[in-house]
Short mmCIF file of C-alpha atoms in Angstrom, two decimals:
data_model
loop_
_atom_site.label_atom_id
_atom_site.label_comp_id
_atom_site.label_asym_id
_atom_site.label_seq_id
_atom_site.Cartn_x
_atom_site.Cartn_y
_atom_site.Cartn_z
CA MET A 1 1.94 -12.53 17.66
CA ALA A 2 4.83 -10.97 15.78
CA ASP A 3 5.75 -14.16 13.92
CA SER A 4 2.28 -14.98 12.55
CA VAL A 5 2.79 -14.97 8.77
CA PHE A 6 -0.39 -14.36 6.79
CA LEU A 7 1.03 -14.43 3.23
CA SER A 8 4.48 -15.48 2.07
CA GLY A 9 6.29 -13.99 -0.88
CA ASP A 10 9.53 -14.70 -2.68
CA ARG A 11 11.56 -12.35 -0.49
CA ILE A 12 9.07 -11.13 2.10
CA ASP A 13 6.33 -12.25 4.40
CA LEU A 14 3.16 -10.32 5.15
CA ARG A 15 1.83 -10.52 8.68
CA PRO A 16 -0.80 -8.70 10.72
CA ILE A 17 0.24 -5.40 12.27
CA GLU A 18 0.45 -5.69 16.04
CA GLU A 19 0.71 -3.13 18.84
CA ASP A 20 4.41 -3.93 19.16
CA ASP A 21 4.88 -2.53 15.63
CA LEU A 22 3.64 0.97 16.49
CA GLY A 23 7.13 2.32 17.22
CA PHE A 24 8.40 1.20 13.80
CA LEU A 25 5.32 2.62 12.07
CA GLN A 26 5.54 6.00 13.82
CA ARG A 27 9.27 6.34 13.20
CA GLU A 28 9.01 5.51 9.50
CA ILE A 29 5.83 7.51 8.77
CA ASN A 30 7.60 10.61 10.08
CA ASP A 31 10.48 10.17 7.62
CA PRO A 32 10.05 12.83 4.89
CA ARG A 33 10.73 10.22 2.20
CA ILE A 34 7.64 8.36 3.38
CA TRP A 35 5.19 11.10 4.40
CA ARG A 36 5.87 13.01 1.18
CA ALA A 37 5.10 9.96 -0.97
CA ILE A 38 1.82 9.21 0.80
CA GLY A 39 0.72 12.83 1.12
CA ARG A 40 0.73 13.15 4.90
CA PRO A 41 2.42 16.50 5.57
CA ARG A 42 1.84 16.54 9.34
CA PRO A 43 3.84 14.62 11.94
CA VAL A 44 2.36 11.63 13.74
CA ASN A 45 2.80 11.27 17.50
CA GLY A 46 2.33 8.16 19.63
CA PRO A 47 -1.37 8.69 20.44
CA GLN A 48 -2.14 9.39 16.77
CA GLU A 49 -0.35 6.20 15.68
CA ARG A 50 -2.26 4.24 18.31
CA ALA A 51 -5.55 5.78 17.08
CA PHE A 52 -4.61 4.78 13.51
CA PHE A 53 -3.99 1.25 14.75
CA GLU A 54 -7.27 1.06 16.66
CA ASN A 55 -9.48 2.82 14.07
CA VAL A 56 -7.95 1.73 10.75
CA VAL A 57 -5.76 -1.33 11.21
CA CYS A 58 -8.37 -3.04 13.39
CA ASP A 59 -11.27 -2.11 11.06
CA ASP A 60 -13.04 -5.01 9.33
CA ASP A 61 -13.23 -3.10 6.03
CA THR A 62 -9.47 -2.98 5.57
CA VAL A 63 -6.60 -5.44 5.33
CA ASN A 64 -3.43 -3.96 6.84
CA LEU A 65 -0.24 -5.99 6.84
CA LEU A 66 3.36 -5.48 7.80
CA ILE A 67 5.97 -6.28 5.15
CA VAL A 68 8.70 -8.34 6.81
CA ALA A 69 12.08 -9.32 5.32
CA ASP A 70 14.49 -11.51 7.27
CA SER A 71 12.25 -11.25 10.35
CA SER A 72 12.46 -7.42 10.35
CA PRO A 73 9.67 -4.99 9.41
CA VAL A 74 10.41 -3.06 6.22
CA GLY A 75 7.05 -1.46 5.39
CA THR A 76 3.29 -1.83 5.20
CA ILE A 77 0.73 -2.74 2.59
CA ALA A 78 -3.05 -2.55 2.79
CA PHE A 79 -6.39 -2.74 1.11
CA ASN A 80 -8.13 0.43 2.24
CA ALA A 81 -11.90 0.80 2.43
CA ILE A 82 -12.93 -2.42 0.78
CA ASP A 83 -16.29 -1.97 -0.93
CA TRP A 84 -17.89 -5.41 -0.74
CA GLU A 85 -20.87 -4.42 -2.87
CA THR A 86 -18.79 -3.36 -5.88
CA ARG A 87 -15.98 -5.80 -4.98
CA GLN A 88 -13.33 -3.09 -5.13
CA ALA A 89 -10.49 -2.01 -2.89
CA GLU A 90 -7.67 0.50 -3.02
CA ILE A 91 -4.16 -0.78 -2.40
CA GLY A 92 -1.67 1.38 -0.54
CA TYR A 93 1.87 0.68 0.61
CA TRP A 94 5.18 2.12 1.69
CA VAL A 95 8.61 0.65 2.23
CA ALA A 96 11.15 2.17 4.65
CA PRO A 97 13.73 4.18 2.68
CA GLU A 98 16.69 2.01 3.69
CA HIS A 99 14.92 -0.92 1.99
CA HIS A 100 14.02 0.82 -1.28
CA GLY A 101 15.10 -0.80 -4.52
CA GLN A 102 15.16 -4.37 -3.20
CA GLY A 103 11.86 -5.54 -4.67
CA TYR A 104 10.07 -5.83 -1.34
CA GLY A 105 7.21 -3.55 -2.37
CA THR A 106 6.71 -5.33 -5.69
CA ASP A 107 6.69 -8.75 -4.03
CA ALA A 108 4.25 -7.53 -1.36
CA ALA A 109 1.94 -5.92 -3.92
CA ALA A 110 1.89 -9.05 -6.09
CA ARG A 111 1.00 -11.18 -3.04
CA LEU A 112 -1.75 -8.85 -1.85
CA VAL A 113 -3.24 -8.49 -5.33
CA ALA A 114 -3.39 -12.29 -5.69
CA TYR A 115 -5.02 -12.54 -2.27
CA GLY A 116 -7.54 -9.84 -3.20
CA PHE A 117 -8.65 -11.57 -6.36
CA ASP A 118 -8.33 -15.21 -5.24
CA GLN A 119 -9.52 -15.02 -1.62
CA LEU A 120 -11.57 -11.85 -1.24
CA GLY A 121 -13.29 -12.15 -4.62
CA LEU A 122 -12.44 -8.59 -5.65
CA HIS A 123 -13.28 -7.47 -9.17
CA LYS A 124 -11.04 -4.40 -9.26
CA ILE A 125 -8.11 -3.04 -7.29
CA THR A 126 -7.25 0.64 -7.56
CA ALA A 127 -4.24 2.68 -6.51
CA ARG A 128 -3.18 6.29 -6.57
CA VAL A 129 0.26 7.78 -6.71
CA PHE A 130 1.63 11.31 -6.93
CA GLU A 131 3.23 12.42 -10.16
CA PHE A 132 6.69 12.72 -8.59
CA ASN A 133 6.69 9.13 -7.28
CA GLU A 134 8.08 7.38 -10.32
CA ALA A 135 9.22 4.31 -8.35
CA SER A 136 5.67 3.65 -7.16
CA ARG A 137 4.28 4.09 -10.66
CA ARG A 138 6.80 1.52 -11.96
CA LEU A 139 5.87 -0.86 -9.13
CA LEU A 140 2.16 -0.68 -9.98
CA GLU A 141 2.80 -1.16 -13.70
CA SER A 142 5.09 -4.14 -13.03
CA VAL A 143 2.25 -5.85 -11.14
CA GLY A 144 -0.14 -5.21 -14.05
CA PHE A 145 -1.93 -1.97 -13.14
CA THR A 146 -2.97 0.46 -15.89
CA ARG A 147 -2.98 4.21 -15.45
CA GLU A 148 -6.62 5.23 -15.78
CA GLY A 149 -6.53 8.95 -15.22
CA VAL A 150 -5.10 12.02 -13.56
CA HIS A 151 -6.53 14.30 -10.91
CA ARG A 152 -4.76 17.55 -11.71
CA ASP A 153 -3.36 19.69 -8.88
CA ASP A 154 -4.92 17.23 -6.47
CA VAL A 155 -2.66 17.59 -3.41
CA PHE A 156 -0.33 20.19 -1.96
CA VAL A 157 3.09 18.63 -1.24
CA ASP A 158 6.44 20.39 -0.79
CA GLY A 159 4.99 23.81 -1.46
CA ALA A 160 3.37 22.93 -4.78
CA PHE A 161 0.26 21.29 -6.10
CA GLN A 162 0.85 17.79 -7.44
CA ASP A 163 -1.17 15.64 -9.82
CA THR A 164 -2.44 12.30 -8.60
CA TYR A 165 -2.30 9.40 -11.06
CA TRP A 166 -5.04 6.80 -10.66
CA TYR A 167 -4.37 3.18 -11.52
CA GLY A 168 -6.63 0.17 -11.81
CA LEU A 169 -6.33 -3.58 -12.25
CA LEU A 170 -9.30 -5.75 -13.16
CA GLU A 171 -9.47 -9.37 -12.11
CA ASP A 172 -9.70 -10.70 -15.68
CA GLU A 173 -6.67 -8.62 -16.75
CA TRP A 174 -4.68 -10.00 -13.84
CA ARG A 175 -5.77 -13.58 -14.53
CA SER A 176 -4.83 -13.38 -18.22
CA GLU A 177 -1.45 -11.87 -17.29
CA SER A 178 -0.89 -14.53 -14.61
CA GLU A 179 -1.74 -17.35 -17.02
CA SER A 180 0.69 -16.06 -19.66
CA GLU A 181 3.65 -16.17 -17.24
#
């Protein structure tokens, strides 16, 4: 159901991704401003988007949510490959370019991080971002993530190798930051 809110934020809601959302997802993921930032240099067609939905979104080891503002989808956010044994997950997100700079990604990330620590019992949340994606680095740092390292020349994007910056946030760091606010 397209109106089933899972987590509410200050400016956004997070809800499960449904089949009806596949058109939005395919259209946005093929925008160069999105695929560049997430390192997906090949186009995605309808069957590929459906396979992503069936194999990834519907997988029990992930949490994939649609970011919704004013009842309209604006992006996605997810915990990818949750490792229940080590209590870790990697967060990933994107916001449609026409909605950049409005705080939707930050609000969504803060909500999902809180959910990860409070409800899933995670110990650590990681993230990775390409060196050229300064906005995403600022988003992670604003939520409390610390840059932990760099994988040099890690991906080939726009005709050049790019470094990948790795970030991490531990539960106790997040709790002490949350309590001081």
